[in-house]
C-alpha atoms as a PDB file:
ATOM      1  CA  UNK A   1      21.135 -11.597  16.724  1.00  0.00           C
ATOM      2  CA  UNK A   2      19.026  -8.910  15.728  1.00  0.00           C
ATOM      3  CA  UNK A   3      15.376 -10.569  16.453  1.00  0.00           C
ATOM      4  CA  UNK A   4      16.622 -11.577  19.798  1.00  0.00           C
ATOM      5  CA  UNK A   5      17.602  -7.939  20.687  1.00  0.00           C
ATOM      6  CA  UNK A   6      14.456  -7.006  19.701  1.00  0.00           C
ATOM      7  CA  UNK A   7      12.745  -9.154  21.948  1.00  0.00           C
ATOM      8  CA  UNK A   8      14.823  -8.038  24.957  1.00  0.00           C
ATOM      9  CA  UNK A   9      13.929  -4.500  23.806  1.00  0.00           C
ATOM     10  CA  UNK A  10      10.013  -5.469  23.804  1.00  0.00           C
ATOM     11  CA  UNK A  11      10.231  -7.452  26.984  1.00  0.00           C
ATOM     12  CA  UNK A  12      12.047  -4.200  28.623  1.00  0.00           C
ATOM     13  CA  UNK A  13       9.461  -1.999  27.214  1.00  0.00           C
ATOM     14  CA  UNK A  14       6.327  -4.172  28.527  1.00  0.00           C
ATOM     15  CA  UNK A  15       7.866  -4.559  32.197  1.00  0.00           C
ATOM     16  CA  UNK A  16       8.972  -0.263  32.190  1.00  0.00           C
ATOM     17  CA  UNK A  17       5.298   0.228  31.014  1.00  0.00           C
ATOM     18  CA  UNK A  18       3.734  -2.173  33.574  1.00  0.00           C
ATOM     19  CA  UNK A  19       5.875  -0.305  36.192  1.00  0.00           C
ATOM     20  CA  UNK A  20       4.453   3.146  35.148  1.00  0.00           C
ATOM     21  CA  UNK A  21       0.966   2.221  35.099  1.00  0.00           C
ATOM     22  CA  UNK A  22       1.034   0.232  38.227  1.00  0.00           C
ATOM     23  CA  UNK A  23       3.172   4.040  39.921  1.00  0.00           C
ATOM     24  CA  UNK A  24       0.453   5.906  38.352  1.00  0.00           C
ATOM     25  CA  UNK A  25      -2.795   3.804  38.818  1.00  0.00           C
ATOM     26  CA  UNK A  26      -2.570   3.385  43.118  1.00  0.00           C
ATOM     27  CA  UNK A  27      -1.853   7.032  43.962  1.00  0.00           C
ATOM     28  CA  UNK A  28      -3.167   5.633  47.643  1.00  0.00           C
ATOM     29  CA  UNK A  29      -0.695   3.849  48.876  1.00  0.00           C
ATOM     30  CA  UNK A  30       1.892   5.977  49.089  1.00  0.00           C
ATOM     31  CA  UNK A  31       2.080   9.640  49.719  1.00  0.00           C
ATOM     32  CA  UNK A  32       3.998  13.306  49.542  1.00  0.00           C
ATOM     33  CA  UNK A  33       7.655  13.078  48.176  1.00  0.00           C
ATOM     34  CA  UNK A  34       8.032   9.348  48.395  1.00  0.00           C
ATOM     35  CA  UNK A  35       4.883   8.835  45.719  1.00  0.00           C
ATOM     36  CA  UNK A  36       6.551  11.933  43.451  1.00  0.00           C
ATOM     37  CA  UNK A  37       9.711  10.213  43.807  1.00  0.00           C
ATOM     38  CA  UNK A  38       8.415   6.469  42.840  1.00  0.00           C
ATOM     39  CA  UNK A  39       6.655   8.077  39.593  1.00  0.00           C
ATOM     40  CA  UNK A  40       9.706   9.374  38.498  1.00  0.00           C
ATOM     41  CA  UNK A  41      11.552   6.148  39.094  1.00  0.00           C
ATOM     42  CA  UNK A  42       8.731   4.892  36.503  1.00  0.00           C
ATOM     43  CA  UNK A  43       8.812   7.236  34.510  1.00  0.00           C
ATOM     44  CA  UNK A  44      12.808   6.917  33.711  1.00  0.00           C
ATOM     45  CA  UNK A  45      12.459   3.651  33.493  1.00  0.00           C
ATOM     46  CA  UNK A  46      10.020   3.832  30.681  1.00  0.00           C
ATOM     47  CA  UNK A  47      12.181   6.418  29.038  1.00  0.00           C
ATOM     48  CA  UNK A  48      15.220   4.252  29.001  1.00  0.00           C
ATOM     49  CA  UNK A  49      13.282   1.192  27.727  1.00  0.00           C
ATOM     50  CA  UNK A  50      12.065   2.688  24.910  1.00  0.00           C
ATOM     51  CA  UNK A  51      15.629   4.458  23.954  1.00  0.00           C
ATOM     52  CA  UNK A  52      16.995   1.020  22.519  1.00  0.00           C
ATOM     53  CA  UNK A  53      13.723   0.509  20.669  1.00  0.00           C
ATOM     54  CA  UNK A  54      14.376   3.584  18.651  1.00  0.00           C
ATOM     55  CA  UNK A  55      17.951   3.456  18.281  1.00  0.00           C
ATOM     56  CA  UNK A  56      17.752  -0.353  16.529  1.00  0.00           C
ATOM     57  CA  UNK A  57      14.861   0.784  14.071  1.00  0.00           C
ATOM     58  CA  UNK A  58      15.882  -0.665  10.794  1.00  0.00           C
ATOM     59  CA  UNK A  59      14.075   2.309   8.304  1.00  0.00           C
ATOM     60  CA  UNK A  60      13.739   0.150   5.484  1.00  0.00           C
ATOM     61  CA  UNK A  61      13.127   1.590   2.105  1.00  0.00           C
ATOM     62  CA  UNK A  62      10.546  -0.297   0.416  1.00  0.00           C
ATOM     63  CA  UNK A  63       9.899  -0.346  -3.094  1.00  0.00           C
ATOM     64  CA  UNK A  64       7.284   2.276  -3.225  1.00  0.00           C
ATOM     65  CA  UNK A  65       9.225   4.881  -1.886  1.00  0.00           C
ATOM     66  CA  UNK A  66      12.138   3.509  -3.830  1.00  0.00           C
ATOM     67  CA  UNK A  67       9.990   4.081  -7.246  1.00  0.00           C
ATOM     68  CA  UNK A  68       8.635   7.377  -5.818  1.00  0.00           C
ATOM     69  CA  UNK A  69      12.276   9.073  -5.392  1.00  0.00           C
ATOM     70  CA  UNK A  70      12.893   7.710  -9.113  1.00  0.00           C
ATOM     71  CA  UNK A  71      10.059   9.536 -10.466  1.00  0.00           C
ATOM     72  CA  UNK A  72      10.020  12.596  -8.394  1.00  0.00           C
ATOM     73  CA  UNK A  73      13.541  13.227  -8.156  1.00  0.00           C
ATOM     74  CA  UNK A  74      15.331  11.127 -10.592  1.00  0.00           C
ATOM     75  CA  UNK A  75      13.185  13.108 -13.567  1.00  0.00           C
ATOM     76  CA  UNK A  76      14.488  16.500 -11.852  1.00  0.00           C
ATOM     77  CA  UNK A  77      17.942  14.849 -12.264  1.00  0.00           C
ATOM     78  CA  UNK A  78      17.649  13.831 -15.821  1.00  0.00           C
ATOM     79  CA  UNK A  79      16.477  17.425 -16.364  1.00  0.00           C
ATOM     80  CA  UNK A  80      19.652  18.840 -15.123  1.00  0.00           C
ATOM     81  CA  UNK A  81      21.752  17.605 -17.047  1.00  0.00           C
ATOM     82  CA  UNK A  82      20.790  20.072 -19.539  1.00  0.00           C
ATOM     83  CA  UNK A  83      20.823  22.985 -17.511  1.00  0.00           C
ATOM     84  CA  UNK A  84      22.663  26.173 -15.972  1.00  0.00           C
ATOM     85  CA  UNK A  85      25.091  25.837 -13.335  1.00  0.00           C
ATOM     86  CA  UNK A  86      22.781  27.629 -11.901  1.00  0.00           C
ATOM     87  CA  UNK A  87      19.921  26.064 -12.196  1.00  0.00           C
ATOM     88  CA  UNK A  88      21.826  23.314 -10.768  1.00  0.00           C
ATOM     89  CA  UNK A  89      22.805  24.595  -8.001  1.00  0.00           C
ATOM     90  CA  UNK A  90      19.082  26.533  -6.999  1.00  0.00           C
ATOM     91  CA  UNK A  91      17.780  22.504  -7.405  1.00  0.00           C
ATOM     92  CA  UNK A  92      20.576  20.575  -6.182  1.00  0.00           C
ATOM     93  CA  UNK A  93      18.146  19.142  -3.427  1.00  0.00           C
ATOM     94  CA  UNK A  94      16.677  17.213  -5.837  1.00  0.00           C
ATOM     95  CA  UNK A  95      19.802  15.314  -5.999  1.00  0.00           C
ATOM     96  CA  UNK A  96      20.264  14.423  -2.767  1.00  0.00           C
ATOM     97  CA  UNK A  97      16.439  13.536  -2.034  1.00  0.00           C
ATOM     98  CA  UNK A  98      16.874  11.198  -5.040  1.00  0.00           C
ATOM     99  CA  UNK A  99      19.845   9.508  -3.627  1.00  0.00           C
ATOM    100  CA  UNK A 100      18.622   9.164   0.085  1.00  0.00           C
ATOM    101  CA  UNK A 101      15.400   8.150  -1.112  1.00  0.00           C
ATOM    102  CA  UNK A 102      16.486   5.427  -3.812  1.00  0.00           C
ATOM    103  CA  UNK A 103      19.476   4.044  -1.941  1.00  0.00           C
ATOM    104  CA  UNK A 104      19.349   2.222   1.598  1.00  0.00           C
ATOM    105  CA  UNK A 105      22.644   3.431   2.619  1.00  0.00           C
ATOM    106  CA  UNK A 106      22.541   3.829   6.556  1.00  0.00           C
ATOM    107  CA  UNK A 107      23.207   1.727   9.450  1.00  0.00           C
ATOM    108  CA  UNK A 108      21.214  -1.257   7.979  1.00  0.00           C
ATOM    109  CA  UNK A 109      21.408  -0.528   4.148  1.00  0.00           C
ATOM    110  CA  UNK A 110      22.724  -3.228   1.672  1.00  0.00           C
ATOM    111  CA  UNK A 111      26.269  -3.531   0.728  1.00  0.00           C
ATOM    112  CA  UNK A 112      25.410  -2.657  -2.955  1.00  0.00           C
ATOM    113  CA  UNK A 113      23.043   0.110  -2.334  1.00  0.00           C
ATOM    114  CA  UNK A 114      25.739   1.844   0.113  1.00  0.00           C
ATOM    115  CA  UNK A 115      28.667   1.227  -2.724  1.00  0.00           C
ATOM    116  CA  UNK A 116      25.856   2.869  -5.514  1.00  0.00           C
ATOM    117  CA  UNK A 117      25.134   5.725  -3.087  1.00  0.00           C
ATOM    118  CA  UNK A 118      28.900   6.695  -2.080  1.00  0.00           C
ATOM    119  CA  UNK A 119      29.409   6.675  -5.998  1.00  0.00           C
ATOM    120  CA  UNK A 120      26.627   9.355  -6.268  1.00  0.00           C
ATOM    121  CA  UNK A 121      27.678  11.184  -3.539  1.00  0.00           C
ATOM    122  CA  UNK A 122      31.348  11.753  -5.198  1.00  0.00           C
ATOM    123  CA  UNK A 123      29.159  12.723  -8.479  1.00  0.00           C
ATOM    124  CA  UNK A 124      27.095  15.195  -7.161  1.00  0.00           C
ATOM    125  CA  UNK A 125      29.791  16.850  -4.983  1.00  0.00           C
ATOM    126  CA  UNK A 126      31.797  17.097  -8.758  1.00  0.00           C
ATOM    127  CA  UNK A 127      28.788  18.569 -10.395  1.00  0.00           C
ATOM    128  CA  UNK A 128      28.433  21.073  -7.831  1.00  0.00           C
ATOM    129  CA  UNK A 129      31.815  22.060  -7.446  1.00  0.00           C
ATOM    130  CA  UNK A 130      31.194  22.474 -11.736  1.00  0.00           C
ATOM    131  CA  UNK A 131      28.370  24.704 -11.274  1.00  0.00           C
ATOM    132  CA  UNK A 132      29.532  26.869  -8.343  1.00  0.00           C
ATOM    133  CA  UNK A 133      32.478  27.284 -10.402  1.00  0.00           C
ATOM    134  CA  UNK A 134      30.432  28.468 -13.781  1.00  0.00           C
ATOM    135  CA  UNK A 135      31.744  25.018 -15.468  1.00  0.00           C
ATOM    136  CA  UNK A 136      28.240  23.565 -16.985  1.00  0.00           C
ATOM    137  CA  UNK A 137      30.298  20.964 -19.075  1.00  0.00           C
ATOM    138  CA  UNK A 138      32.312  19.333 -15.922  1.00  0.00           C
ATOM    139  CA  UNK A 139      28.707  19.907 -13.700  1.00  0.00           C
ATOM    140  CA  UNK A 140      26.238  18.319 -16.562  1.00  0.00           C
ATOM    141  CA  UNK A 141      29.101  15.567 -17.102  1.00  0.00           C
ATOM    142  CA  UNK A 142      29.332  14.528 -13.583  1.00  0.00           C
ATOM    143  CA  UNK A 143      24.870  14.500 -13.896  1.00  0.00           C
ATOM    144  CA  UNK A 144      25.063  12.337 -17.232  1.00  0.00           C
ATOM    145  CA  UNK A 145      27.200   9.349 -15.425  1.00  0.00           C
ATOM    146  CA  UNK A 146      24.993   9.601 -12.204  1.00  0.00           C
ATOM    147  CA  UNK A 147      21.817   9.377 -14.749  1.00  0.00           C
ATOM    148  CA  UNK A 148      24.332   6.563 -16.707  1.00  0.00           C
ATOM    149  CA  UNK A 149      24.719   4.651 -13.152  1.00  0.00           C
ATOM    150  CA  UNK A 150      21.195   4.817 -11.436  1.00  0.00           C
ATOM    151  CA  UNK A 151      19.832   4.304 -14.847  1.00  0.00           C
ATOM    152  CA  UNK A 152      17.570   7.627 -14.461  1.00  0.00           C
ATOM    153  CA  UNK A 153      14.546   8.508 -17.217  1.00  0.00           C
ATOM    154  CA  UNK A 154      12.260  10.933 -16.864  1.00  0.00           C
ATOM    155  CA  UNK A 155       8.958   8.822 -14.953  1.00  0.00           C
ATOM    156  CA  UNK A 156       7.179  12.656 -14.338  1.00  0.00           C
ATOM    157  CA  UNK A 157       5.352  13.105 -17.616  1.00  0.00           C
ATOM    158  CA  UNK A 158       1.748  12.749 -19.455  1.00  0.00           C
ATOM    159  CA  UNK A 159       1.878   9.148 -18.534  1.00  0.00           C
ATOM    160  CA  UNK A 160       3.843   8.808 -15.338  1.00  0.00           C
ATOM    161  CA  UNK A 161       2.553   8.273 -11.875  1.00  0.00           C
ATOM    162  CA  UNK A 162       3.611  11.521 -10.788  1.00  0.00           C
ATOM    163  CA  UNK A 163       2.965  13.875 -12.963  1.00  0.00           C
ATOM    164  CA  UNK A 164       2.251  16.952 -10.434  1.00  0.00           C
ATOM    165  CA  UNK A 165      -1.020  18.119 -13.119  1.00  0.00           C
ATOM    166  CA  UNK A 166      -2.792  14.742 -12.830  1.00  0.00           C
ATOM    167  CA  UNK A 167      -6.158  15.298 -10.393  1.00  0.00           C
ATOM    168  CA  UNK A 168      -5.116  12.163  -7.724  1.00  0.00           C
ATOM    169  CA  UNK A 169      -3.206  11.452  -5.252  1.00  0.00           C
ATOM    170  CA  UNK A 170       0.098  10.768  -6.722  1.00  0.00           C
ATOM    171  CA  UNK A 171       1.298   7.271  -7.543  1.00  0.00           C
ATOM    172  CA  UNK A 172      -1.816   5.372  -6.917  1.00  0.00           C
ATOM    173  CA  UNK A 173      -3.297   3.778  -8.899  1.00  0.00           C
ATOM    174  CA  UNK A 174      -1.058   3.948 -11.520  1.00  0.00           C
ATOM    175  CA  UNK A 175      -2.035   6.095 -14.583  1.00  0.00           C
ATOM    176  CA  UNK A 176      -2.412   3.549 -17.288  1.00  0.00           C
ATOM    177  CA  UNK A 177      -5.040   2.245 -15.344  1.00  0.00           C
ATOM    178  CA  UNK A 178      -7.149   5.020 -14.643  1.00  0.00           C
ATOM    179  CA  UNK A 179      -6.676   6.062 -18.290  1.00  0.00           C
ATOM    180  CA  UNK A 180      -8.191   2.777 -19.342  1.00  0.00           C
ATOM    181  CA  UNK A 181     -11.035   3.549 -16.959  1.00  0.00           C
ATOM    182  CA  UNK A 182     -12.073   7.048 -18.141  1.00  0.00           C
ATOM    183  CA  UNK A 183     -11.262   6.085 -22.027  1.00  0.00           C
ATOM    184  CA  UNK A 184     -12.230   9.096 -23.950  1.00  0.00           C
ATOM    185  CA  UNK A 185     -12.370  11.658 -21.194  1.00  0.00           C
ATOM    186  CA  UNK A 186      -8.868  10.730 -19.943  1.00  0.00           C
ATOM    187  CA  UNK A 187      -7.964  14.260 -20.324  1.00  0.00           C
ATOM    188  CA  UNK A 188     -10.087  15.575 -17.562  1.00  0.00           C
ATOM    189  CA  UNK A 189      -7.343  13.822 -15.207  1.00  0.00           C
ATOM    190  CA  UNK A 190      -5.062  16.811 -16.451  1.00  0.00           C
ATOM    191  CA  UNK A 191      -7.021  19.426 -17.441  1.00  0.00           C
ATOM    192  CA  UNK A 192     -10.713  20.272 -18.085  1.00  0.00           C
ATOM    193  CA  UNK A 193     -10.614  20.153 -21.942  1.00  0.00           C
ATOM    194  CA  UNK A 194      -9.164  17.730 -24.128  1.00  0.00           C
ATOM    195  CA  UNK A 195      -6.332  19.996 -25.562  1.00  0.00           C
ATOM    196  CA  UNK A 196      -5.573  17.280 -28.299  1.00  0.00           C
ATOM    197  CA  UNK A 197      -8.965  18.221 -29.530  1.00  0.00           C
ATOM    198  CA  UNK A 198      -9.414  19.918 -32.623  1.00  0.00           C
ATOM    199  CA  UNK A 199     -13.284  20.590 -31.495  1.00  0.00           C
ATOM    200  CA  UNK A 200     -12.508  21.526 -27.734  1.00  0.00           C
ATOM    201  CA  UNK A 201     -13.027  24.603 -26.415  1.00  0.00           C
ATOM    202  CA  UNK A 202      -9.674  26.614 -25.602  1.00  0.00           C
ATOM    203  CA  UNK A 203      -8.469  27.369 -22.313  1.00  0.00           C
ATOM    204  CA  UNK A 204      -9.320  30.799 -20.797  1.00  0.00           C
END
Protein backbone atom coordinates (compact mmCIF):
# COMPACT_ATOMS: atom_id res chain seq x y z
CA UNK A 1 0.00 0.00 0.00
CA UNK A 2 0.84 3.46 -0.08
CA UNK A 3 2.15 3.95 3.74
CA UNK A 4 4.25 0.93 3.30
CA UNK A 5 5.98 2.41 0.17
CA UNK A 6 6.56 5.24 2.01
CA UNK A 7 8.34 3.60 4.60
CA UNK A 8 10.61 1.72 2.17
CA UNK A 9 11.19 5.17 0.62
CA UNK A 10 12.22 6.64 4.23
CA UNK A 11 14.19 3.60 5.20
CA UNK A 12 16.13 3.99 1.65
CA UNK A 13 16.61 7.59 2.27
CA UNK A 14 18.07 7.16 6.00
CA UNK A 15 20.56 4.24 4.92
CA UNK A 16 21.70 6.54 1.30
CA UNK A 17 22.15 9.45 3.84
CA UNK A 18 24.06 7.40 6.47
CA UNK A 19 26.24 6.20 3.52
CA UNK A 20 27.07 9.82 2.43
CA UNK A 21 27.92 11.11 5.69
CA UNK A 22 29.89 8.17 6.78
CA UNK A 23 31.97 8.74 2.62
CA UNK A 24 32.23 12.26 3.56
CA UNK A 25 33.02 12.37 7.37
CA UNK A 26 36.52 9.82 7.29
CA UNK A 27 38.30 11.47 4.35
CA UNK A 28 41.45 9.40 6.10
CA UNK A 29 41.01 6.24 5.31
CA UNK A 30 41.05 6.17 1.95
CA UNK A 31 42.83 8.23 -0.58
CA UNK A 32 43.32 9.75 -4.40
CA UNK A 33 40.77 8.29 -6.99
CA UNK A 34 39.50 5.46 -4.88
CA UNK A 35 38.10 8.16 -2.03
CA UNK A 36 36.66 10.48 -5.20
CA UNK A 37 35.24 7.42 -6.52
CA UNK A 38 33.52 6.08 -3.07
CA UNK A 39 31.91 9.74 -2.63
CA UNK A 40 30.35 9.51 -5.74
CA UNK A 41 29.07 6.03 -5.10
CA UNK A 42 27.36 8.00 -2.02
CA UNK A 43 26.45 10.54 -3.51
CA UNK A 44 24.24 8.55 -6.32
CA UNK A 45 23.01 6.64 -3.94
CA UNK A 46 21.49 9.49 -2.07
CA UNK A 47 20.24 10.89 -5.32
CA UNK A 48 18.36 7.79 -6.24
CA UNK A 49 16.85 7.41 -2.73
CA UNK A 50 15.37 10.49 -2.65
CA UNK A 51 13.93 10.23 -6.46
CA UNK A 52 10.98 7.88 -5.23
CA UNK A 53 10.34 10.23 -2.32
CA UNK A 54 9.46 12.96 -4.72
CA UNK A 55 7.84 11.12 -7.34
CA UNK A 56 5.04 9.53 -4.66
CA UNK A 57 4.33 13.09 -3.08
CA UNK A 58 0.62 13.20 -2.79
CA UNK A 59 0.16 17.43 -3.22
CA UNK A 60 -2.94 17.56 -1.45
CA UNK A 61 -5.13 20.55 -1.76
CA UNK A 62 -6.36 21.52 1.50
CA UNK A 63 -9.19 23.59 2.17
CA UNK A 64 -7.45 26.84 2.48
CA UNK A 65 -6.04 26.88 -0.73
CA UNK A 66 -9.24 25.34 -1.99
CA UNK A 67 -11.23 28.60 -0.57
CA UNK A 68 -8.34 30.85 -1.72
CA UNK A 69 -8.65 29.81 -5.61
CA UNK A 70 -12.57 30.41 -5.04
CA UNK A 71 -12.10 33.86 -4.00
CA UNK A 72 -9.20 34.91 -6.03
CA UNK A 73 -10.00 33.31 -9.14
CA UNK A 74 -13.49 32.13 -9.05
CA UNK A 75 -14.60 36.12 -8.56
CA UNK A 76 -12.36 36.85 -11.81
CA UNK A 77 -14.52 34.06 -13.37
CA UNK A 78 -17.86 35.31 -12.33
CA UNK A 79 -16.63 38.65 -13.73
CA UNK A 80 -16.17 37.26 -17.12
CA UNK A 81 -19.01 36.25 -17.84
CA UNK A 82 -19.95 39.68 -18.59
CA UNK A 83 -17.17 40.62 -20.58
CA UNK A 84 -15.34 41.00 -24.11
CA UNK A 85 -14.03 38.14 -25.86
CA UNK A 86 -11.34 39.89 -25.31
CA UNK A 87 -11.15 40.53 -22.11
CA UNK A 88 -11.56 36.93 -21.85
CA UNK A 89 -9.06 35.88 -23.55
CA UNK A 90 -6.19 38.71 -22.00
CA UNK A 91 -7.52 36.90 -18.39
CA UNK A 92 -8.14 33.47 -19.33
CA UNK A 93 -5.41 32.44 -16.67
CA UNK A 94 -7.67 33.14 -14.20
CA UNK A 95 -9.58 30.24 -15.36
CA UNK A 96 -7.27 27.78 -15.27
CA UNK A 97 -5.61 28.89 -11.81
CA UNK A 98 -9.20 28.57 -10.51
CA UNK A 99 -9.62 25.11 -11.75
CA UNK A 100 -6.10 23.69 -10.75
CA UNK A 101 -6.37 25.35 -7.59
CA UNK A 102 -10.06 24.27 -6.54
CA UNK A 103 -9.98 20.78 -8.01
CA UNK A 104 -7.53 17.85 -6.90
CA UNK A 105 -7.37 16.37 -10.23
CA UNK A 106 -3.78 14.73 -10.58
CA UNK A 107 -2.26 11.51 -9.86
CA UNK A 108 -3.90 11.31 -6.35
CA UNK A 109 -7.03 13.61 -6.80
CA UNK A 110 -10.60 12.30 -5.96
CA UNK A 111 -12.77 10.64 -8.43
CA UNK A 112 -15.34 13.54 -8.18
CA UNK A 113 -12.98 16.38 -8.18
CA UNK A 114 -11.19 14.87 -11.46
CA UNK A 115 -14.89 14.28 -13.18
CA UNK A 116 -15.74 18.31 -11.97
CA UNK A 117 -12.36 19.42 -13.37
CA UNK A 118 -12.47 17.53 -16.91
CA UNK A 119 -16.04 19.19 -17.12
CA UNK A 120 -14.34 22.65 -16.71
CA UNK A 121 -11.70 21.95 -18.81
CA UNK A 122 -14.22 21.17 -21.90
CA UNK A 123 -15.94 24.65 -20.72
CA UNK A 124 -13.19 26.78 -20.79
CA UNK A 125 -11.66 25.35 -24.01
CA UNK A 126 -15.55 26.31 -25.54
CA UNK A 127 -15.38 29.76 -24.12
CA UNK A 128 -12.14 30.36 -25.58
CA UNK A 129 -12.64 29.00 -28.81
CA UNK A 130 -15.99 31.76 -28.42
CA UNK A 131 -13.80 34.57 -27.72
CA UNK A 132 -10.90 33.94 -30.13
CA UNK A 133 -13.57 33.65 -32.56
CA UNK A 134 -15.35 37.24 -31.61
CA UNK A 135 -18.50 35.04 -30.32
CA UNK A 136 -19.11 36.72 -26.64
CA UNK A 137 -22.57 34.89 -26.44
CA UNK A 138 -21.13 31.12 -27.06
CA UNK A 139 -17.73 32.35 -24.78
CA UNK A 140 -19.91 34.05 -21.75
CA UNK A 141 -22.37 30.91 -22.13
CA UNK A 142 -19.77 28.32 -21.79
CA UNK A 143 -18.49 30.88 -18.36
CA UNK A 144 -22.22 30.98 -16.96
CA UNK A 145 -22.47 26.90 -16.75
CA UNK A 146 -18.82 26.66 -15.36
CA UNK A 147 -19.99 29.50 -12.69
CA UNK A 148 -23.57 27.21 -12.71
CA UNK A 149 -21.31 23.94 -11.92
CA UNK A 150 -18.53 25.11 -9.41
CA UNK A 151 -21.19 27.20 -7.90
CA UNK A 152 -18.87 30.48 -8.33
CA UNK A 153 -19.88 34.09 -6.47
CA UNK A 154 -17.91 36.80 -6.31
CA UNK A 155 -15.85 36.21 -2.51
CA UNK A 156 -13.32 39.46 -3.65
CA UNK A 157 -15.36 42.39 -2.40
CA UNK A 158 -15.81 45.02 0.66
CA UNK A 159 -16.35 42.06 2.84
CA UNK A 160 -14.39 39.17 1.42
CA UNK A 161 -11.13 37.78 2.60
CA UNK A 162 -9.40 38.86 -0.35
CA UNK A 163 -10.22 41.88 -1.28
CA UNK A 164 -6.68 43.09 -2.83
CA UNK A 165 -7.44 46.99 -0.97
CA UNK A 166 -7.77 45.53 2.55
CA UNK A 167 -4.28 46.51 4.65
CA UNK A 168 -3.46 42.50 5.77
CA UNK A 169 -2.24 39.75 4.66
CA UNK A 170 -4.92 38.23 2.64
CA UNK A 171 -7.30 35.62 4.02
CA UNK A 172 -6.34 35.72 7.59
CA UNK A 173 -8.11 36.43 9.84
CA UNK A 174 -11.10 36.64 8.13
CA UNK A 175 -12.64 40.15 7.62
CA UNK A 176 -15.76 39.98 9.67
CA UNK A 177 -13.62 39.56 12.43
CA UNK A 178 -11.29 42.23 12.22
CA UNK A 179 -14.24 44.50 11.35
CA UNK A 180 -15.79 43.62 14.67
CA UNK A 181 -12.45 44.50 16.24
CA UNK A 182 -11.86 48.02 14.82
CA UNK A 183 -15.85 48.86 14.99
CA UNK A 184 -16.10 52.38 13.87
CA UNK A 185 -12.75 52.82 12.21
CA UNK A 186 -13.23 49.66 10.08
CA UNK A 187 -12.62 51.75 7.13
CA UNK A 188 -9.01 52.41 7.78
CA UNK A 189 -8.56 48.56 6.72
CA UNK A 190 -9.37 49.96 3.10
CA UNK A 191 -8.61 53.29 2.95
CA UNK A 192 -7.56 56.18 5.25
CA UNK A 193 -10.98 57.98 5.42
CA UNK A 194 -14.25 56.64 5.97
CA UNK A 195 -15.67 57.35 2.41
CA UNK A 196 -19.28 56.47 3.70
CA UNK A 197 -18.82 59.56 5.74
CA UNK A 198 -20.73 62.49 5.12
CA UNK A 199 -18.16 64.49 7.59
CA UNK A 200 -14.84 62.82 6.23
CA UNK A 201 -12.41 64.52 4.59
CA UNK A 202 -12.17 63.66 0.70
CA UNK A 203 -9.48 61.87 -0.85
CA UNK A 204 -6.64 63.89 -2.48
Amino acid sequence: GRSSSTERHTTALAMAASLLAVAFALPGTQTGRSAVLTRRGAVGAFVAAAAPVAVSADGANSKATVDKARAIYGSRVVRLASASPEAIIEDQNAITLFISGAYRAGPNGNTQDKAISKQLLALKKTALDGAKSGDAAKAQGALKEMIAIAKLTEQDGYDGNYNPKQRRNPGAPPTEAIVAQMGSEAYALYDRYDARSAGAPQKK
